[in-house]
Short mmCIF file of C-alpha atoms and ligand atoms in Angstrom, two decimals:
data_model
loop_
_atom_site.label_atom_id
_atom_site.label_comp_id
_atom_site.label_asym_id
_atom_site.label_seq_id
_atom_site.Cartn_x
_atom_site.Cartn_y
_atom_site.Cartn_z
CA UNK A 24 46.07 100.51 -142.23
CA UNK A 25 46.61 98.12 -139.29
CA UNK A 26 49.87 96.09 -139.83
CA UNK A 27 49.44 92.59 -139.87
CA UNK A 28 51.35 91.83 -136.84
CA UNK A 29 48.50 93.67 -134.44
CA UNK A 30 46.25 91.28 -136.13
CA UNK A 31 45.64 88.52 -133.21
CA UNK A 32 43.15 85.67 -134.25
CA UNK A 33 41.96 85.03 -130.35
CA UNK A 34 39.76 87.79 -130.58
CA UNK A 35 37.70 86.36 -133.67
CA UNK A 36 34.07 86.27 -132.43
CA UNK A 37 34.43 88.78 -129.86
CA UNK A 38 31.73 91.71 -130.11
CA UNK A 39 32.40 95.77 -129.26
CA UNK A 40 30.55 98.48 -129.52
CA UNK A 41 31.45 101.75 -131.23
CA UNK A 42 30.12 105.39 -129.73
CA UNK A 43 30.95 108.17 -132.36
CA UNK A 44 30.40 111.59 -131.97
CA UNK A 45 30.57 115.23 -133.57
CA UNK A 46 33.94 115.69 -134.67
CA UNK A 47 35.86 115.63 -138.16
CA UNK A 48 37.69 112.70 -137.48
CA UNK A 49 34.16 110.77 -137.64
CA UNK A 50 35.66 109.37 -140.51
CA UNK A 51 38.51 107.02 -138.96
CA UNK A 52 35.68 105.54 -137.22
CA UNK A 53 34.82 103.54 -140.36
CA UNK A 54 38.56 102.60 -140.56
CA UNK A 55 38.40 101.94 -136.56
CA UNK A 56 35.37 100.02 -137.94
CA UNK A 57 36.87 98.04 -140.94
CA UNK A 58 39.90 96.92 -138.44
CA UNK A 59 37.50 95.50 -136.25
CA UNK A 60 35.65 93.57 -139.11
CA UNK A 61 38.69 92.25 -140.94
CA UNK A 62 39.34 90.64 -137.19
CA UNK A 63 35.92 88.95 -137.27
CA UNK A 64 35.30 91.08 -134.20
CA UNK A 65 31.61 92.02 -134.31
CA UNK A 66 31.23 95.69 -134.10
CA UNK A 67 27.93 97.80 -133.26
CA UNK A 68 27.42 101.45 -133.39
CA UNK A 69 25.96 104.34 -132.69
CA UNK A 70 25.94 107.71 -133.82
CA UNK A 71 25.29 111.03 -132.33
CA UNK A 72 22.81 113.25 -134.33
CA UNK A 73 26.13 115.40 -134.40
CA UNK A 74 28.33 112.61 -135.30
CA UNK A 75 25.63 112.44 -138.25
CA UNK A 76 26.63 115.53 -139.78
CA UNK A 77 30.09 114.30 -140.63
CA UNK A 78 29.71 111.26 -141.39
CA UNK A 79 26.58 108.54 -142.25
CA UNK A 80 25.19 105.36 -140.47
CA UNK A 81 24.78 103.97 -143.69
CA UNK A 82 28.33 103.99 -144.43
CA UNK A 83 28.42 101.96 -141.05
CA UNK A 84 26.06 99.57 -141.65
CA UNK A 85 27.64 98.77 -145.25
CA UNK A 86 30.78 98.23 -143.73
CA UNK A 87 29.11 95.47 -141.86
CA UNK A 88 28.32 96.97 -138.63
CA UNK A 89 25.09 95.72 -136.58
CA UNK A 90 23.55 96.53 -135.11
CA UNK A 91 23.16 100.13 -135.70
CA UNK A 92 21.83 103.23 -133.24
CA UNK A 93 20.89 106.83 -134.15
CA UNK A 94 18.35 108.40 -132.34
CA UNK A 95 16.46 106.97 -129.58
CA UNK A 96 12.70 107.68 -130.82
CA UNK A 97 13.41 106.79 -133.89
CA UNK A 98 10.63 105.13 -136.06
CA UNK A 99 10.83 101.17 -136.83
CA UNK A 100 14.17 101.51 -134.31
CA UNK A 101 13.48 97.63 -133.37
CA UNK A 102 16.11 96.81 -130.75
CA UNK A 103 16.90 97.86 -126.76
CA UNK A 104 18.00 100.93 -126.72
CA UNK A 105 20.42 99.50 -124.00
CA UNK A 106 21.81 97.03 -125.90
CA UNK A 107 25.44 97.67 -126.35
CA UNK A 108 25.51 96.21 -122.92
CA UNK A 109 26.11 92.58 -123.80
CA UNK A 110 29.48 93.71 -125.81
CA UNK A 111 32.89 92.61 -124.43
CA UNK A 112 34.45 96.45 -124.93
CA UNK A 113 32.34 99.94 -125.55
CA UNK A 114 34.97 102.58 -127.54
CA UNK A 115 33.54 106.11 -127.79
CA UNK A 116 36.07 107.47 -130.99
CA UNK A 117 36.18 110.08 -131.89
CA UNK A 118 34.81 111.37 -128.43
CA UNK A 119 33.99 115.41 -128.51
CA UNK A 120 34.46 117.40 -125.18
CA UNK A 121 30.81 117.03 -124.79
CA UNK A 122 30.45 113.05 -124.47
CA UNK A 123 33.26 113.19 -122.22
CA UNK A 124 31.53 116.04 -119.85
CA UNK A 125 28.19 113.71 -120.01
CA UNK A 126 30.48 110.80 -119.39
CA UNK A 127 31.98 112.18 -116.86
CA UNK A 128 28.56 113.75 -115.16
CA UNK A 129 26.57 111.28 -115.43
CA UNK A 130 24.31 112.88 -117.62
CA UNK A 131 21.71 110.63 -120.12
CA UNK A 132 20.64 113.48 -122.69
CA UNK A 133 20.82 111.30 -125.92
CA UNK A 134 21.05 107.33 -126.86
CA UNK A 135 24.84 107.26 -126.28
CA UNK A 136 25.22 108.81 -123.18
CA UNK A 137 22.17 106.42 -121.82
CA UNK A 138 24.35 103.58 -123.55
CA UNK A 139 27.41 104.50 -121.63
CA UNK A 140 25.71 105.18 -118.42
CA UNK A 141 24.33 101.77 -118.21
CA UNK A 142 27.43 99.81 -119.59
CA UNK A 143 28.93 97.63 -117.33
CA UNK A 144 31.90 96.54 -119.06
CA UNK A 145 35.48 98.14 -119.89
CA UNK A 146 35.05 101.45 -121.40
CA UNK A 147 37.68 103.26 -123.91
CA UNK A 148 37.86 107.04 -124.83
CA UNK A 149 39.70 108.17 -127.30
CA UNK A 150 38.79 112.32 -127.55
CA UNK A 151 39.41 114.57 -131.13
CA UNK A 152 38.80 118.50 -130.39
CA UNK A 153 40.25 121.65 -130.58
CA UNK A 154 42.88 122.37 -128.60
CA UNK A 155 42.01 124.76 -126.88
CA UNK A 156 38.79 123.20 -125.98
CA UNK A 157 40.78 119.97 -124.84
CA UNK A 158 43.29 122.38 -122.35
CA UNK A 159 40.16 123.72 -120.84
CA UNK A 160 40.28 123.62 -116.57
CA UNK A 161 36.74 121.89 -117.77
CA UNK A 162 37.69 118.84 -120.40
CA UNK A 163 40.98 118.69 -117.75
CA UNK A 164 38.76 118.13 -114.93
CA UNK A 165 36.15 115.58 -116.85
CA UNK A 166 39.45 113.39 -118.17
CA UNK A 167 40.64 112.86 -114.79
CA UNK A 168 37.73 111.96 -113.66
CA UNK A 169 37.11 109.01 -116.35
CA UNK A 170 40.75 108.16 -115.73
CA UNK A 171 39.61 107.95 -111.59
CA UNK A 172 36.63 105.73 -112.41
CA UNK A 173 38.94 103.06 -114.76
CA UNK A 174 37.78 104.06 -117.89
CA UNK A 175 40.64 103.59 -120.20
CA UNK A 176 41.88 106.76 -121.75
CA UNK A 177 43.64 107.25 -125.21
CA UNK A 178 45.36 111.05 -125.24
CA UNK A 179 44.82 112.88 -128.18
CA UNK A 180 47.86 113.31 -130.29
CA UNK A 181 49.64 116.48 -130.89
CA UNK A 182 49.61 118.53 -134.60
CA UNK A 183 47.14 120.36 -136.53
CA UNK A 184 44.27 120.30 -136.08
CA UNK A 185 41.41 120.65 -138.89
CA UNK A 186 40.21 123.97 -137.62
CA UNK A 187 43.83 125.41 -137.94
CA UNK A 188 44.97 125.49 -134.32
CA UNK A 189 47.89 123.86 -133.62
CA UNK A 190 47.85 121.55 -130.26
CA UNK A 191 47.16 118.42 -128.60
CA UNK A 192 43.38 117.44 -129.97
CA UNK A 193 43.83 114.95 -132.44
CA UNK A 194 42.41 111.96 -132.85
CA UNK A 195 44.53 109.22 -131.54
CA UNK A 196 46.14 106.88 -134.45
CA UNK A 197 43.37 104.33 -135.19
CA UNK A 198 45.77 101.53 -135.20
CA UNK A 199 46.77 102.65 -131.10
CA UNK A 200 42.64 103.08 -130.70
CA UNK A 201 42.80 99.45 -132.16
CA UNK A 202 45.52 98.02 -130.05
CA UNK A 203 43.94 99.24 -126.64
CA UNK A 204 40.64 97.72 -127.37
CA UNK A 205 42.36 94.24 -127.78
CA UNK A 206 44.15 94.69 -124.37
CA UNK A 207 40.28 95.86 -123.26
CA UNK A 208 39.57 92.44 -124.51
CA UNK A 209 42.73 90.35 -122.82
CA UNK A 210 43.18 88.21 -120.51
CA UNK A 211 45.68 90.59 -117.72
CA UNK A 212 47.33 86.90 -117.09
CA UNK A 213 50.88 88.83 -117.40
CA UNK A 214 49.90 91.38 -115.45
CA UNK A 215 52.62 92.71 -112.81
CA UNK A 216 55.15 90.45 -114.57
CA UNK A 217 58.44 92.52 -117.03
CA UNK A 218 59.18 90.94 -120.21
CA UNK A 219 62.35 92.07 -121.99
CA UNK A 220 62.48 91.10 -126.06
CA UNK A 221 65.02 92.00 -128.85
CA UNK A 222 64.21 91.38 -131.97
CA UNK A 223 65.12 92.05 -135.25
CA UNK A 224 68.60 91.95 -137.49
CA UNK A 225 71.74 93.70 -136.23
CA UNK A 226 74.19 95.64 -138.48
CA UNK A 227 77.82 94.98 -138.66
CA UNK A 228 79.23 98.46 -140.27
CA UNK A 229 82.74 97.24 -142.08
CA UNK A 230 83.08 100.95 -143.48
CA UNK A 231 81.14 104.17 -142.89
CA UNK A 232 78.16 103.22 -145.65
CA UNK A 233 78.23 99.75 -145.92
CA UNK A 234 77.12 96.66 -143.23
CA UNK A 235 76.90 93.01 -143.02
CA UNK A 236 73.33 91.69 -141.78
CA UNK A 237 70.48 89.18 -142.81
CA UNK A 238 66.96 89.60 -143.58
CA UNK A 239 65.43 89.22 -140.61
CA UNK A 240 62.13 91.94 -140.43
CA UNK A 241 61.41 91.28 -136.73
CA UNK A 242 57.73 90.01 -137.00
CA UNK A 243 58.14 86.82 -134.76
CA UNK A 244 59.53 89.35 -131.50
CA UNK A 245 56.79 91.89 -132.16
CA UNK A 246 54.15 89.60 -132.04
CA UNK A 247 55.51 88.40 -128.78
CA UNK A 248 55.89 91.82 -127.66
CA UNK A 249 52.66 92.81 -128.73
CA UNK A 250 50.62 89.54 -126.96
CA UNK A 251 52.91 90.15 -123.84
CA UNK A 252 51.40 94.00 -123.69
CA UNK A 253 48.27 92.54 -124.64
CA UNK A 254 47.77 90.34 -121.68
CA UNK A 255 48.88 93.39 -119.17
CA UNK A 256 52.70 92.72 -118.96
CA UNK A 257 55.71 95.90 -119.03
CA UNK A 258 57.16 95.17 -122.08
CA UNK A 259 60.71 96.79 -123.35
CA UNK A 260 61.50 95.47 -126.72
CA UNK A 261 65.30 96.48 -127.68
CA UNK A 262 65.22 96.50 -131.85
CA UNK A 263 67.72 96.01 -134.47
CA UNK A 264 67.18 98.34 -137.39
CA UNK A 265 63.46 97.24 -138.71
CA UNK A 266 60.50 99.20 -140.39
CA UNK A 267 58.04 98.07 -137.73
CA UNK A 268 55.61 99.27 -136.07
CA UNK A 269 55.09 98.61 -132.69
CA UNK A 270 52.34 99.93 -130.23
CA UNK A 271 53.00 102.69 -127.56
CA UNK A 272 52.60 100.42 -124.64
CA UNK A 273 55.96 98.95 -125.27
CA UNK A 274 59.14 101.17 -124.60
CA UNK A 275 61.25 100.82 -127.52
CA UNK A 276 65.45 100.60 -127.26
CA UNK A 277 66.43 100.85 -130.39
CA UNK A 278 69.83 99.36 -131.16
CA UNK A 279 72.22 99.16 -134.40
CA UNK A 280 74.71 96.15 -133.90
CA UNK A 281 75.17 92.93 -132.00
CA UNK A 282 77.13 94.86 -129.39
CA UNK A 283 74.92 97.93 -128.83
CA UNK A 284 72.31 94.67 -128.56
CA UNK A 285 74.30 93.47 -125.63
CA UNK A 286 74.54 95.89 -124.27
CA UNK A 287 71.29 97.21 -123.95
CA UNK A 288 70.07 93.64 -122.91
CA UNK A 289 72.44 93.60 -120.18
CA UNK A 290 71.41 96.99 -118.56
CA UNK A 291 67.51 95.93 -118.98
CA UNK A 292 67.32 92.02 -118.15
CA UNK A 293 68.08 92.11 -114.50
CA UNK A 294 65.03 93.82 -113.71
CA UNK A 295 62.80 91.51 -116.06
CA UNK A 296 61.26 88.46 -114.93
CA UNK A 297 61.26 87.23 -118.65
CA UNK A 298 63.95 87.33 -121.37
CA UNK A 299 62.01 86.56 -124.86
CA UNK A 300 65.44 86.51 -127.18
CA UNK A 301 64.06 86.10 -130.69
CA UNK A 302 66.75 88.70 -132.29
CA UNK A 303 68.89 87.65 -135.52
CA UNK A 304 72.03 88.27 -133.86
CA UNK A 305 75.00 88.75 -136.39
CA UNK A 306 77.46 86.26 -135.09
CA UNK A 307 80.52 88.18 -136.37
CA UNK A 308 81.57 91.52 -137.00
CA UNK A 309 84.22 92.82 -139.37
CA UNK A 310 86.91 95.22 -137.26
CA UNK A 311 86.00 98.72 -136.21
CA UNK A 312 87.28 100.44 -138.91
CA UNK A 313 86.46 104.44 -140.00
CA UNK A 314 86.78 104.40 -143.84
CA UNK A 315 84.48 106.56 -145.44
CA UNK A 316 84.08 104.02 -148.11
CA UNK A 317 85.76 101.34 -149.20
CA UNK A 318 87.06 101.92 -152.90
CA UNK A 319 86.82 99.40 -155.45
CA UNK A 320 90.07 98.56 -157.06
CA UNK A 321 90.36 95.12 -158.66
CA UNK A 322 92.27 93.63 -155.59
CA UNK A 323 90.08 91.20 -153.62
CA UNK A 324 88.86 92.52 -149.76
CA UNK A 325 89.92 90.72 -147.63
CA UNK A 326 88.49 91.62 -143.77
CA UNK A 327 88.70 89.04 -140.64
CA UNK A 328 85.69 89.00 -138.67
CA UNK A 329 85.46 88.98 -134.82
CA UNK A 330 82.59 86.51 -132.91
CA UNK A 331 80.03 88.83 -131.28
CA UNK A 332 78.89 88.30 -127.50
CA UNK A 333 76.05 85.77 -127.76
CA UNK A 334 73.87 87.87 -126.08
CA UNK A 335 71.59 85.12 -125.14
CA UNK A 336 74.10 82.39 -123.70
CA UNK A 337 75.59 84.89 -121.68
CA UNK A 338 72.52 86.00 -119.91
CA UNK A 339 70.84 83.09 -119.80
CA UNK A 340 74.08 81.76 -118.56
CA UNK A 341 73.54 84.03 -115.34
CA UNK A 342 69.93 84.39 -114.82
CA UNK A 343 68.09 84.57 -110.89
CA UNK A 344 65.91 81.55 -110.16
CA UNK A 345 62.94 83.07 -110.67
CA UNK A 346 63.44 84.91 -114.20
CA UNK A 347 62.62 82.66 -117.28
CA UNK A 348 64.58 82.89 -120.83
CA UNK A 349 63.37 82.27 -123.96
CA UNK A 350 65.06 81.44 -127.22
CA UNK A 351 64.74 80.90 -130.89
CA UNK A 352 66.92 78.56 -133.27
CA UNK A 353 66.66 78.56 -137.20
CA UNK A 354 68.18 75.37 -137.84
CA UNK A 355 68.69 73.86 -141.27
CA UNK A 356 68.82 70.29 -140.29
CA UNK A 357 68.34 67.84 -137.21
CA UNK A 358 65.56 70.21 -136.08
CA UNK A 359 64.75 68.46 -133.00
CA UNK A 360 68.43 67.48 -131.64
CA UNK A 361 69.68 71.00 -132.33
CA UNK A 362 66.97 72.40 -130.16
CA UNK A 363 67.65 70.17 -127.64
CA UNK A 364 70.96 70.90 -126.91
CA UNK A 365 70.74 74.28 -127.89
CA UNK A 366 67.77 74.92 -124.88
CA UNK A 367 70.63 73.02 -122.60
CA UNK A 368 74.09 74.71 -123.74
CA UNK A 369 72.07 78.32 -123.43
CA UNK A 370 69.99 77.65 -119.76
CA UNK A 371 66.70 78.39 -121.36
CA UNK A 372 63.53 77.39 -120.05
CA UNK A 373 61.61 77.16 -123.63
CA UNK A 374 63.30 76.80 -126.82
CA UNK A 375 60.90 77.89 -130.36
CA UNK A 376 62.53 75.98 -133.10
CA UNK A 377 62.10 76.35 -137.10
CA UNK A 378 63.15 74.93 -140.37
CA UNK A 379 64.98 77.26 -142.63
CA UNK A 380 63.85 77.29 -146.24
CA UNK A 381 61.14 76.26 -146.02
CA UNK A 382 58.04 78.14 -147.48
CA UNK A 383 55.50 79.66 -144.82
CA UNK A 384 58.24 79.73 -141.90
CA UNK A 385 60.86 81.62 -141.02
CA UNK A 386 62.56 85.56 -142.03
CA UNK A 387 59.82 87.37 -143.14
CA UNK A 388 57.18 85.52 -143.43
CA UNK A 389 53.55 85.78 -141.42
CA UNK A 390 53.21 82.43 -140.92
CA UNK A 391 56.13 79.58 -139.52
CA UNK A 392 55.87 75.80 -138.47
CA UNK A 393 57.52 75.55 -135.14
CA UNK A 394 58.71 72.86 -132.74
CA UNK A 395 58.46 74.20 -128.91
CA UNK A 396 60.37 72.40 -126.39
CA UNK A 397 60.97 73.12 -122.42
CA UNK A 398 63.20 72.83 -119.92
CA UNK A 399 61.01 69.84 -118.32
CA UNK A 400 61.25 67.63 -121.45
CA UNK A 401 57.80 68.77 -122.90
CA UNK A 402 58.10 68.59 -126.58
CA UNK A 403 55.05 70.19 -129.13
CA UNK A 404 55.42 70.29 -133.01
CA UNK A 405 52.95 73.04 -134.22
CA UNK A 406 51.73 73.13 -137.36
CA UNK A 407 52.04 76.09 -140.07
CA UNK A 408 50.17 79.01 -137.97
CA UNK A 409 50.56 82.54 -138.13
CA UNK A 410 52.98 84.25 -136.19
CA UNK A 411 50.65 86.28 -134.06
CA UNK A 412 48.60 82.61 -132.92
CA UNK A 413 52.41 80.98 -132.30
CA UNK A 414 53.04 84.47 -130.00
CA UNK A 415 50.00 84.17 -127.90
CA UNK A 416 50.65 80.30 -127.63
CA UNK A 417 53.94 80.74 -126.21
CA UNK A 418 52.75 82.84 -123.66
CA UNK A 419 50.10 80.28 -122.65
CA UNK A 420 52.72 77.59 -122.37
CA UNK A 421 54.92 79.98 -120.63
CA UNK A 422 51.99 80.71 -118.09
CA UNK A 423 51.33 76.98 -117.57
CA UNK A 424 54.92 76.61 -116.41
CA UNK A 425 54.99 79.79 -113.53
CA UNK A 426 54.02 79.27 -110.31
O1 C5P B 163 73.11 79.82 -131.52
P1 C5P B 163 72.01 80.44 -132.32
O2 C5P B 163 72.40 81.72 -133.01
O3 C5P B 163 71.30 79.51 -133.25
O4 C5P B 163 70.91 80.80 -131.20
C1 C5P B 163 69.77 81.49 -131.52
C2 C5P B 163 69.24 82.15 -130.28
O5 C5P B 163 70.27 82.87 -129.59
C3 C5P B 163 68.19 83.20 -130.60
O6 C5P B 163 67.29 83.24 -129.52
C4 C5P B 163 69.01 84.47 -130.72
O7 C5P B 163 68.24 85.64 -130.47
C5 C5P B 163 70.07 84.27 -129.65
N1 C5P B 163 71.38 84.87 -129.97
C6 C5P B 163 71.85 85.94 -129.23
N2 C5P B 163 73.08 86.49 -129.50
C7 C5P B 163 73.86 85.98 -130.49
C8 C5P B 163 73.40 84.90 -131.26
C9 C5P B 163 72.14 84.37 -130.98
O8 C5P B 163 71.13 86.41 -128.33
N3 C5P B 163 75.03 86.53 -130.75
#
C-alpha cells in the first residue's frame, strides 16, 4: 500500500509505461499498476510471453491499464508496436536477468525489448531473480552498463527469495519502484541544491517510561521532504519519533527529544543551502531525572520544566547569506500578525502559517489551509489543499525567490 504522503497530485494526467517480465513477483506489478491508477497517472503495459505465465494481461487491462501489449504478431493487435514511446517514464518491474542482458545488448528479440530499444525517454529497472543469477560476473556486467547509459536503476532488496535461496534478488518495495518513477517524472529544479528538514514531535522523558509530547505525526515535513527529493535535491530529514515512512532517497537522523533535535540540526545545517523547520518542537522539558517509574501515591507531582533551545531561532538566527530557512507556526489566533513577526523575530525567509482547531488543517490531518508569507512582504492565503499540493507549492515559491 502506498502511504498517502507519496501521493503527489502534479503528476495527475501524466502517462508511463509498464514492461513486465518472467519472474514471481509479476504480481506487484498490478499493485505497481493500481498505484499508478489511483494517481490518475495513465499506465500502459506489456507483457512478456514469460511474464504471461505468472501472471495475466487481463488482470492488467481490468485494473485499467491501456493500452495493452503481448506478443508482437498477435491477431487483431491494433496499435504501433512502438508505441510506449510517447510515455513520460518506461519502468521494466519486475525485470528478469534476461531483459536486462537484451537491455543492455541491444538486442530486439520480442515486443519489449523492441519497445525499450526505441524509447527515448527516462528508463527505470527495477530487477527480481535469484541470487545467484543476480551476482553473476554476467547480470554484474549488464547493470553497470544500464547504470553507464543513465538508465535509472532500483537494486533488488536483500531476503528470501521464492526459490529458497537466500540473497540480494528481490523485487524492490513497490512503493520505492513508485517513488523513483515520480522523480523520473520531476522537474530536477532542486537539483545540486541540500535541503535539511526535521519534522515530527519530540519526547520529553520525565521518568524512564513515561514522556511529555503532542500529536504531531510528521506528514507536513515528509511531504516537503519527499517533493524536495522529488525535484532532484539531497535531502536529510532529522525525525522525532513518528510511524512514517519515508523514501530511501532521503537520509534519515532519527532523533528522540528537543535537544537530540538540536543537536542534530546544528551538526547538519551548515552544509545545507535550505533549512525546512516544520518539527513540533516541545518547548519545555521536565529535569533529567533516572526514575524507573514514577509511583503513584496520592500526593500531587509536582516537576518544573526547563525551556528547550528553539532550534529554529537559533539557527536561523546565524544563517550564511546564501542559505534560506523555512518555518511553520500553529497559531490559535491573529493568524496573520503572529506570522509576521514570528518570520521577523526568527530570520526566516518564508513563514507557512495555520489555524489550530480547525477541521482539515493542522496535526494529523492530510489536508491544511495555510497562509504563506516571505521575507519580501509577499503574502498568499491558500485554500484547504492537501498537504502533498501545499509541499510542492512551497518549493515553487521557494524557487521563484533564488537566484
Ligand atoms: O515559536 P513557535 O514554536 O510557534 O515556532 C514554530 C517554528 O519554530 C516551527 O518551524 C518549529 O519547527 C520551530 N521550532 C523549533 N524549535 C523549538 C520550537 C519551535 O525549531 N524549540
Amino acid at each position: 500500500m502506498i502511504p498517502d504522503h507519496y501521493l503527489f497530485d502534479t503528476f495527475h494526467g501524466k502517462r508511463i509505461h509498464l514492461g513486465v517480465t518472467g519472474s514471481i513477483a509479476a504480481y506487484k506489478a498490478l499493485d505497481l499498476t493500481r498505484a499508478f491508477l489511483r494517481l490518475h497517472i495513465q499506465v500502459g503495459a506489456t507483457l512478456t510471453d514469460a511474464a504471461r505465465k505468472f501472471v495475466t494481461d487481463l488482470s492488467f487491462g481490468a485494473l485499467g491499464a491501456d493500452p495493452l501489449f503481448t506478443d508482437m504478431f498477435a491477431e487483431g493487435m491494433n496499435y504501433d508496436h512502438l508505441e510506449p514511446a510517447v510515455a513520460d517514464a518506461f519502468v521494466v518491474a519486475p525485470a528478469t536477468a534476461n531483459i536486462v542482458a537484451k537491455m543492455a545488448n541491444g538486442l530486439a528479440d520480442d515486443l519489449l525489448s523492441c519497445q525499450l530499444l526505441a524509447y527515448p525517454g527516462p528508463v527505470l529497472v527495477a530487477p527480481a531473480m535469484n541470487p545467484r543469477m543476480w551476482q553473476a560476473p554476467a547480470t554484474q556486467h549488464n547493470w553497470k552498463t544500464l547504470g553507464e547509459r543513465g538508465v535509472g536503476r532500483i537494486e533488488p532488496d536483500c531476503g528470501n527469495v521464492a526459490c529458497g535461496d537466500t540473497g540480494q534478488g528481490r523485487l524492490a518495495p513497490v512503493d520505492e519502484i513508485f517513488i523513483r518513477t515520480l522523480a523520473a517524472l520531476s522537474p530536477q529544479d532542486l537539483r545540486g541544491k541540500k535541503v535539511m528538514l526535521t519534522l515530527g514531535p519530540t519526547r520529553e522523558y520525565f521518568d524512564r517510561v513515561r514522556f511529555w509530547s503532542n500529536p504531531s505525526t510528521g506528514i507536513m515535513g515528509a511531504c516537503l521532504a519527499i517533493a524536495a527529493a522529488l525535484r532532484g535535491a539531497e535531502v536529510t530529514a532529522i525525525t522525532g519519533p513518528v510511524e512514517l515512512a519515508l523514501p530511501a532517497m532521503i537520509r534519515r537522523i532519527p532523533v528522540v527529544s528537543a535537544r537530540e533535535m538540536f543537536e542534530a540540526a546544528a551538526d547538519v545545517f551548515p552544509s545545507q543551502d535550505i533549512g525546512c523547520f516544520t518539527a513540533a518542537v516541545a518547548d519545555f522539558r521536565p529535569p533529567a531525572c533516572d526514575i524507573g517509574k514514577f509511583k503513584k501515591g496520592g500526593a500531587p507531582l509536582a516537576l518544573t520544566f526547563e525551556p528547550n533551545p528553539d532550534i529554529l531561532a537559533t539557527l536561523s538566527g546565524s544563517k550564511r547569506q546564501d542559505q534560506q530557512t523555512i518555518g511553520f507556526a500553529a497559531e490559535a489566533q491573529n493568524l496573520e500578525a503572529n506570522a509576521s513577526s514570528k518570520l521577523a523575530r526568527k530570520n526566516l525567509d518564508l513563514i507557512v502559517a495555520n489555524p489550530v482547531d480547525e477541521p482539515g488543517a493542522g496535526f494529523a490531518s492530510k489536508t491544511n489551509r495555510v497562509l504563506v508569507m516571505d521575507r519580501h512582504g509577499r503574502q498568499e492565503s491558500w485554500p484547504q489543499l492537501p498537504k502533498t499540493e501545499i509541499a510542492w507549492r512551497i518549493w515553487d515559491w521557494i524557487l521563484m525567490n533564488t537566484p
